[in-house]
Every structure is written in C-alpha cells, then in structure tokens.
Amino acid sequence: MNIVTWNVNSLRPRLERVRTLLEEHAPDVVCLQETKVVDELFPRDELLEMGYTAEVLGQKTYNGVAILAREPLEDVVRGLDDERFDDEARVIGARIGDVRVLDLYVVNGQRVGSVKYRHKLAWMERLHDYVHERFDPDEKLIVCGDFNCTFDDRDVHDPEAWRDSVPCSEPERDALAQLMSLGLRDAYRRFHEEAGQYTWWDFRTRGFERGRGLRIDHFLMSLSALEACRSVEILHDYRAGEKPSDHAPVLATLAD
DNA sequence: ATGGTCGCGGAGCGA
C-alpha cells in the first residue's frame, strides 16, 4: 500500500498538482490537510474521474481534512469526540483493509505562551487520549498529517533561531512524545537518520529556495505497520514550480 | 530581518 500525507494549503487551487501526484505515484491512500473547502464544494467529481473516492471533514476558509482512496474507506471517524475542539475540522480517520489511518491537521499554536499555544497543547493532550481510547497499537495503525511539531533539532534548519519557538518548543515536543508513547514510531527516521530533511518551507522568507525548512509532516506507525513499511520519502518536486503548497507531500510504501 | 508571501474573500486573519 502506498500512502501520501500532504498539507495542500487549500485544495481547489492545488487540484492540478494533486492530479499529477495521483498519476505519478498512484497512491492507494492520500491524507490531505488544510483543504479549506466546505463539503458541498469539495471537488468530488474531478477526483472520481482520477479514480479516487473521498471522505471529508471540511470547513469554510480554514482547516479541513480529507482522505482519498482508490478503494472504499470503512469505519470513518471525524473529530476528537470533544466539544472543546470539534468546531475545527482537523481530524478524520478510516480503515483500509487491515490498516487504520488517522489524518491530522494539528493546531499551529502561533507563538509560545499565546492562547492558541495553550489550545494546541490541550488539543494534543486530547488527541493522545482519543488515540488511546479508540485505536489499538497491536493493529496496523498509521497516524499521519501536519503535526506542526518537530521531533528534535535535526528537523530544524537553524535550531538556535527556533529554540523555544513554535513548532520546536519543549512542551510541544513533550506532547508529541506522549502520543508516541502509545506505541507509535516516527517512520521517516526508520529510513533516514540525517539532519536537514524538511517538509515545510516558509513562503515569506523564500525558505525553499534557501534550503531553510522544518520537518513537521509525519508518519507515525504502530510496530506492525512499521514492520510492513518499506520506504518513506519526501516528494520535494511538489514544493517547486508554479503555485506550490508551502508543504511537500510525504509518501510511505507498505508491503501488503 | 518581528519582515516577508500565500489563500480566502473582498478587510484582515491565519499560517
């Protein structure tokens, strides 16, 4: 099974890039974040022509997640089952065969100490409890998406400049570690140990052109999913060219 | 560099 996670920074202006990705890699599953489209306007027909069905959780202007797949998605879940957080469209999950997938757009957090930062930490704590309650790490479980969090300084182009700042602060990394403690592994690091591997680059500072980015888009896998995993690659080409998202897609390949 | 550029929606916010 080939599975992609991609923060598209709005789906509709990115649809031709999505089409290219589907044609080039023929993924079985695509987890999208920041679709920024209400469900009624989701481009279902265009994606169906490309051979993909979709389960969506949309919202006007902000956020929005969706899972595309070539086969029907089953046991679909939406949100975190918590009214404190479910006014924002950030979580959708489904089962594809024996693989459970949870697609996340984690709260950004703006800056350390802000209301949004505290909201982020509370959101991540709720995510931990939700995964613990609802998912079985003995199954093939893949939790992927835009985590808006780095694991360590290898994921940061200038660790000193980013020290104690979103998305590199210790409380954020601790919250991510808590989630990992449920039995999840950072699948990218199973195959790539080197520093300087990024999935996001700031538009404003022309970060991509300068090679200055962060690794914040992740595949967390349970042990059985990781044992089936054959590769995880960042698709840098999709960050280049005309009208890219500020995130690159990440592609994981699993044996059947 | 507390700037810069996107996307949305039609001003200012979020990232």
Short mmCIF file of C-alpha atoms (C1' of nucleotides) in Angstrom, two decimals:
data_model
loop_
_atom_site.label_atom_id
_atom_site.label_comp_id
_atom_site.label_asym_id
_atom_site.label_seq_id
_atom_site.Cartn_x
_atom_site.Cartn_y
_atom_site.Cartn_z
CA MET A 1 0.00 0.00 0.00
CA ASN A 2 1.23 3.46 -0.95
CA ILE A 3 0.03 6.28 1.28
CA VAL A 4 0.67 10.02 0.99
CA THR A 5 0.23 12.81 3.51
CA TRP A 6 0.11 16.36 2.17
CA ASN A 7 -0.86 19.74 3.55
CA VAL A 8 -2.07 21.27 0.28
CA ASN A 9 -2.71 24.78 1.67
CA SER A 10 -6.17 24.86 0.06
CA LEU A 11 -7.27 22.05 -2.24
CA ARG A 12 -9.00 23.83 -5.10
CA PRO A 13 -6.01 25.89 -6.34
CA ARG A 14 -3.86 22.75 -5.89
CA LEU A 15 -6.07 20.31 -7.75
CA GLU A 16 -3.82 20.02 -10.81
CA ARG A 17 -0.84 19.26 -8.58
CA VAL A 18 -2.89 16.64 -6.80
CA ARG A 19 -3.76 15.18 -10.20
CA THR A 20 -0.06 14.99 -11.11
CA LEU A 21 0.70 13.28 -7.79
CA LEU A 22 -2.06 10.71 -8.32
CA GLU A 23 -0.83 10.00 -11.85
CA GLU A 24 2.84 9.84 -10.94
CA HIS A 25 2.65 7.75 -7.77
CA ALA A 26 -0.77 6.06 -7.98
CA PRO A 27 -1.10 6.09 -4.18
CA ASP A 28 -3.77 3.89 -2.63
CA VAL A 29 -4.49 6.47 0.06
CA VAL A 30 -3.93 10.24 0.24
CA CYS A 31 -4.38 12.15 3.50
CA LEU A 32 -4.88 15.86 2.87
CA GLN A 33 -4.79 18.77 5.30
CA GLU A 34 -5.83 22.41 5.01
CA THR A 35 -8.31 21.67 2.27
CA LYS A 36 -10.10 24.97 3.14
CA VAL A 37 -13.33 23.93 1.46
CA VAL A 38 -16.80 23.11 2.77
CA ASP A 39 -18.00 19.60 2.00
CA GLU A 40 -20.60 20.83 -0.53
CA LEU A 41 -17.85 22.37 -2.67
CA PHE A 42 -15.31 19.53 -2.33
CA PRO A 43 -14.17 18.55 -5.84
CA ARG A 44 -15.56 15.03 -5.66
CA ASP A 45 -16.37 14.68 -9.35
CA GLU A 46 -12.89 15.68 -10.50
CA LEU A 47 -11.28 13.24 -8.04
CA LEU A 48 -13.67 10.47 -9.04
CA GLU A 49 -12.54 10.96 -12.64
CA MET A 50 -8.99 10.45 -11.35
CA GLY A 51 -10.15 7.19 -9.77
CA TYR A 52 -10.46 8.28 -6.14
CA THR A 53 -13.31 8.40 -3.65
CA ALA A 54 -13.08 10.81 -0.72
CA GLU A 55 -14.12 11.04 2.90
CA VAL A 56 -14.06 14.65 4.01
CA LEU A 57 -14.34 16.91 7.02
CA GLY A 58 -14.39 20.42 5.65
CA GLN A 59 -14.75 23.94 6.94
CA LYS A 60 -15.09 27.36 5.35
CA THR A 61 -11.80 29.24 4.81
CA TYR A 62 -9.72 27.40 7.43
CA ASN A 63 -8.51 23.89 8.26
CA GLY A 64 -10.24 20.93 6.59
CA VAL A 65 -9.03 17.33 6.18
CA ALA A 66 -9.83 14.60 3.67
CA ILE A 67 -8.80 11.06 2.83
CA LEU A 68 -8.73 9.99 -0.81
CA ALA A 69 -8.60 6.31 -1.74
CA ARG A 70 -8.96 4.00 -4.71
CA GLU A 71 -10.92 1.51 -2.61
CA PRO A 72 -13.86 2.27 -0.32
CA LEU A 73 -12.93 3.68 3.08
CA GLU A 74 -14.58 1.99 6.05
CA ASP A 75 -15.16 2.80 9.74
CA VAL A 76 -14.80 6.54 9.07
CA VAL A 77 -14.42 8.79 12.14
CA ARG A 78 -14.38 12.57 12.34
CA GLY A 79 -13.13 14.91 15.07
CA LEU A 80 -11.87 14.12 18.57
CA ASP A 81 -15.25 13.50 20.22
CA ASP A 82 -14.77 16.60 22.33
CA GLU A 83 -16.86 19.75 22.00
CA ARG A 84 -13.89 21.85 23.13
CA PHE A 85 -12.13 21.06 19.85
CA ASP A 86 -14.60 19.83 17.28
CA ASP A 87 -15.61 23.27 15.98
CA GLU A 88 -12.43 22.98 13.88
CA ALA A 89 -12.05 20.41 11.08
CA ARG A 90 -8.73 18.78 11.93
CA VAL A 91 -9.20 15.02 12.29
CA ILE A 92 -10.53 12.28 10.03
CA GLY A 93 -9.84 8.56 10.18
CA ALA A 94 -10.73 5.42 8.29
CA ARG A 95 -9.86 1.77 7.79
CA ILE A 96 -8.45 0.45 4.52
CA GLY A 97 -8.28 -3.34 4.70
CA ASP A 98 -6.28 -4.16 7.83
CA VAL A 99 -4.76 -0.66 8.10
CA ARG A 100 -6.23 2.06 10.31
CA VAL A 101 -5.38 5.58 9.21
CA LEU A 102 -5.81 8.77 11.21
CA ASP A 103 -5.28 12.02 9.28
CA LEU A 104 -4.42 15.10 11.40
CA TYR A 105 -4.04 18.80 10.99
CA VAL A 106 -2.61 19.73 14.39
CA VAL A 107 -3.26 23.21 15.78
CA ASN A 108 -0.46 25.62 14.76
CA GLY A 109 -0.12 27.35 18.13
CA GLN A 110 1.04 30.71 16.73
CA ARG A 111 3.58 31.55 19.45
CA VAL A 112 4.67 30.21 22.80
CA GLY A 113 2.51 31.49 25.64
CA SER A 114 -0.39 32.61 23.44
CA VAL A 115 -4.00 31.48 23.85
CA LYS A 116 -3.58 29.47 20.64
CA TYR A 117 -0.45 27.81 22.04
CA ARG A 118 -2.28 26.66 25.15
CA HIS A 119 -5.09 25.48 22.88
CA LYS A 120 -2.55 23.48 20.89
CA LEU A 121 -1.19 21.71 23.97
CA ALA A 122 -4.72 20.93 25.20
CA TRP A 123 -5.62 19.67 21.71
CA MET A 124 -2.59 17.36 21.64
CA GLU A 125 -3.44 16.02 25.09
CA ARG A 126 -6.98 15.27 23.89
CA LEU A 127 -5.53 13.63 20.76
CA HIS A 128 -3.40 11.37 22.96
CA ASP A 129 -6.43 10.30 24.99
CA TYR A 130 -8.54 9.84 21.85
CA VAL A 131 -5.96 7.58 20.18
CA HIS A 132 -5.50 5.66 23.42
CA GLU A 133 -9.26 5.12 23.78
CA ARG A 134 -10.13 4.38 20.16
CA PHE A 135 -7.16 2.69 18.49
CA ASP A 136 -5.20 -0.48 19.05
CA PRO A 137 -1.41 -0.26 18.65
CA ASP A 138 -1.36 -4.02 18.06
CA GLU A 139 -3.11 -3.30 14.75
CA LYS A 140 -1.51 -1.69 11.72
CA LEU A 141 -2.08 1.93 12.72
CA ILE A 142 -0.86 4.98 10.78
CA VAL A 143 -1.27 8.43 12.32
CA CYS A 144 -0.15 10.98 9.75
CA GLY A 145 -0.52 14.58 8.76
CA ASP A 146 0.71 18.07 9.55
CA PHE A 147 1.74 17.85 13.20
CA ASN A 148 3.03 21.43 13.37
CA CYS A 149 5.77 19.97 15.56
CA THR A 150 9.41 18.96 15.14
CA PHE A 151 10.81 15.93 16.94
CA ASP A 152 14.30 17.29 17.55
CA ASP A 153 16.87 19.72 16.19
CA ARG A 154 17.66 17.50 13.20
CA ASP A 155 14.26 18.62 11.88
CA VAL A 156 15.17 22.32 12.04
CA HIS A 157 17.37 24.29 9.62
CA ASP A 158 18.53 26.74 12.33
CA PRO A 159 17.93 25.17 15.75
CA GLU A 160 19.28 28.15 17.71
CA ALA A 161 16.98 30.59 15.92
CA TRP A 162 13.98 28.33 16.51
CA ARG A 163 14.83 27.39 20.11
CA ASP A 164 11.77 27.52 22.38
CA SER A 165 9.61 28.75 19.48
CA VAL A 166 6.63 27.13 17.77
CA PRO A 167 6.92 24.44 16.41
CA CYS A 168 10.10 23.48 18.28
CA SER A 169 9.34 24.24 21.94
CA GLU A 170 9.86 21.58 24.59
CA PRO A 171 6.20 21.39 25.67
CA GLU A 172 5.17 20.67 22.07
CA ARG A 173 7.85 18.02 21.67
CA ASP A 174 6.85 16.51 25.00
CA ALA A 175 3.21 16.35 23.88
CA LEU A 176 4.29 14.61 20.68
CA ALA A 177 6.44 12.20 22.71
CA GLN A 178 3.41 11.39 24.86
CA LEU A 179 1.50 10.44 21.72
CA MET A 180 4.43 8.29 20.56
CA SER A 181 4.44 6.51 23.92
CA LEU A 182 1.18 4.81 22.91
CA GLY A 183 3.30 2.60 20.66
CA LEU A 184 3.95 4.75 17.61
CA ARG A 185 7.24 5.25 15.76
CA ASP A 186 8.46 8.06 13.50
CA ALA A 187 8.55 6.04 10.27
CA TYR A 188 10.68 8.57 8.37
CA ARG A 189 13.54 8.09 10.84
CA ARG A 190 13.41 4.34 10.32
CA PHE A 191 14.93 5.02 6.89
CA HIS A 192 16.63 8.43 7.19
CA GLU A 193 18.77 9.42 10.18
CA GLU A 194 20.41 12.53 8.75
CA ALA A 195 19.53 16.09 9.74
CA GLY A 196 18.27 18.66 7.26
CA GLN A 197 15.29 16.74 5.86
CA TYR A 198 12.32 19.09 5.67
CA THR A 199 8.65 19.02 4.64
CA TRP A 200 7.73 22.70 5.09
CA TRP A 201 9.38 25.91 3.95
CA ASP A 202 8.09 29.44 4.68
CA PHE A 203 6.75 31.36 1.69
CA ARG A 204 7.65 34.66 3.29
CA THR A 205 11.38 34.14 3.67
CA ARG A 206 11.68 32.13 0.43
CA GLY A 207 12.72 29.26 2.65
CA PHE A 208 12.57 26.59 -0.03
CA GLU A 209 14.86 28.50 -2.39
CA ARG A 210 17.29 28.96 0.53
CA GLY A 211 17.07 25.40 1.82
CA ARG A 212 15.66 26.62 5.14
CA GLY A 213 12.79 24.45 6.31
CA LEU A 214 11.33 22.28 9.04
CA ARG A 215 10.18 18.67 9.20
CA ILE A 216 6.65 18.87 10.63
CA ASP A 217 4.69 16.43 8.43
CA HIS A 218 4.98 12.92 9.78
CA PHE A 219 4.02 9.28 9.52
CA LEU A 220 3.64 7.75 12.98
CA MET A 221 3.24 4.00 12.73
CA SER A 222 2.48 1.18 15.13
CA LEU A 223 5.07 -1.59 15.22
CA SER A 224 3.17 -3.88 12.87
CA ALA A 225 2.66 -1.07 10.36
CA LEU A 226 6.34 -0.13 10.61
CA GLU A 227 7.39 -3.73 10.01
CA ALA A 228 5.42 -3.62 6.75
CA CYS A 229 6.82 -0.21 5.82
CA ARG A 230 9.41 -0.34 3.02
CA SER A 231 10.14 3.36 2.47
CA VAL A 232 9.20 6.89 3.46
CA GLU A 233 10.17 9.71 1.09
CA ILE A 234 9.62 13.45 0.93
CA LEU A 235 8.46 14.45 -2.57
CA HIS A 236 10.43 17.70 -2.87
CA ASP A 237 9.50 18.27 -6.52
CA TYR A 238 5.97 19.21 -5.47
CA ARG A 239 7.28 22.13 -3.43
CA ALA A 240 8.94 23.66 -6.53
CA GLY A 241 7.46 25.32 -9.60
CA GLU A 242 4.34 27.43 -10.02
CA LYS A 243 1.81 27.80 -7.19
CA PRO A 244 3.12 25.15 -4.80
CA SER A 245 1.80 24.49 -1.32
CA ASP A 246 4.26 25.52 1.39
CA HIS A 247 4.42 21.80 2.34
CA ALA A 248 5.86 18.90 0.33
CA PRO A 249 3.95 15.61 0.23
CA VAL A 250 5.41 12.61 2.07
CA LEU A 251 4.99 9.12 0.60
CA ALA A 252 5.13 5.88 2.59
CA THR A 253 5.17 2.45 0.97
CA LEU A 254 3.98 -0.64 2.86
CA ALA A 255 4.12 -4.27 1.86
CA ASP A 256 0.73 -5.97 1.63
"C1'" DA B 1 15.08 40.81 9.33
"C1'" DT B 2 9.14 40.83 14.28
"C1'" DG B 3 9.81 41.49 7.85
"C1'" DG B 4 8.49 38.60 4.13
"C1'" DT B 5 4.10 35.60 0.87
"C1'" DC B 6 0.23 32.88 0.32
"C1'" DG B 7 -5.17 31.77 0.43
"C1'" DC B 8 -9.52 33.38 1.39
"C1'" DG B 9 -12.62 36.89 0.42
"C1'" DG B 10 -13.12 41.14 -0.64
"C1'" DA B 11 -10.64 43.76 5.13
"C1'" DG B 12 -7.98 41.42 7.86
"C1'" DC B 13 -6.84 36.89 9.68
"C1'" DG B 14 -4.30 32.62 9.94
"C1'" DA B 15 -0.21 30.35 8.73
#
